[in-house]
Amino acid sequence: MSLADTVTTAARNAWALTFGDGIESPEPTPSTLLSEAPHRELRRYDGAGPDAPAVLLVPPLAAPAFCFDLRPDQSLARFLLESGRAPYLVDYGDITFDDRRMGFETWIDDILPEAIRQVSADRGGRPVDLVGWSIGGVLALLTAAADQTLPIRSITAVGAPLSYDHMFGARELRSLARLDGGRTATTAIRALGGVSAQITRFAYRATAWNRELERPLFIASNLADTATLARMETIDRFQNSLPGYPGRFYNQLWGRFILNNDIGKGGLRLGEREIALAAVTQPVLLVGGPQDAITAAAAVAHGTRTLTGSPDVRYETAPGSHLGILIARDTTWTSLDKFLSDLA
């Protein structure tokens, strides 16, 4: 590229980032809406053959569902289509104060089982492979454990926290909670009706504070590199779309997971009910990230000790951030492709 072309590209990119509509418009993978209801919109990505095995993508709360389809070269949905599978997506939508009574039970007993059954029916009754990211992976595992009649063939959990003893900051939070038994945080969350999207976005950025500090220099250094700026813009769009948590769900997360580490002990207690990870009888793939600043790799690997009922528990690692391991084509996607191919 000549100097004149470089200057022109840099000027165009600078305008797009400041006064324009951005470097690159979103280009979602074409999909078909199968069902629409509050917090359970179900989509099938277009292009799969009639005999392609179904893969249901399970997002976490406090993350936009398009995490599986960020852009054409960072889209797990497109990868699954290209590898001969039929990907589906369940989208929870925005979480508001009116949703404050939604808890883990809402997803484990209602939203996810309904989506799994619909996907299976859409594929002629064949079983479904679940792929969950972060808490989405935990929800997928707990759903399978809670109801073994569901048509589930396998579960993949990427960056899923399966032991809060290994989570960053958990021990410090427990020390603070001992001062009042954790009641202050619980009462505050209940009064607010949950954790707002603004708090979620701030907390996510805080885990990558160095990226925020280095952002001006990064932009200046790559002003003529349109592709790099487009990827940065995609991450910004993702962060700016993070939703919040319902109050009941977050209080369960705070009390049962962070303070008591139910999941690390092998399951989840909900009142008098216990859901044991040992009840999962499907093959499981776990993917952890050694550089993940949100879910420590050891927290993911802990699942190899608690998923004792599964005939095949694989643990793989991938480089990158919490989001980075989800879009790691050469590691996570390759491991997933092999895992699903071996099932066939």
PDB file of C-alpha atoms in Angstrom, residues 31-36 41-44:
ATOM      1  CA  SER A  31     -31.189 -17.595  10.553  1.00  0.00           C
ATOM      2  CA  THR A  32     -34.861 -18.525  10.841  1.00  0.00           C
ATOM      3  CA  LEU A  33     -36.975 -17.712  13.883  1.00  0.00           C
ATOM      4  CA  LEU A  34     -38.617 -20.933  15.094  1.00  0.00           C
ATOM      5  CA  SER A  35     -40.379 -19.675  18.201  1.00  0.00           C
ATOM      6  CA  GLU A  36     -40.675 -16.395  20.042  1.00  0.00           C
ATOM      7  CA  GLU A  41     -36.408 -16.944  21.414  1.00  0.00           C
ATOM      8  CA  LEU A  42     -35.231 -19.930  19.381  1.00  0.00           C
ATOM      9  CA  ARG A  43     -33.438 -19.601  16.038  1.00  0.00           C
ATOM     10  CA  ARG A  44     -32.080 -22.089  13.507  1.00  0.00           C
TER      11      ARG A  44
END
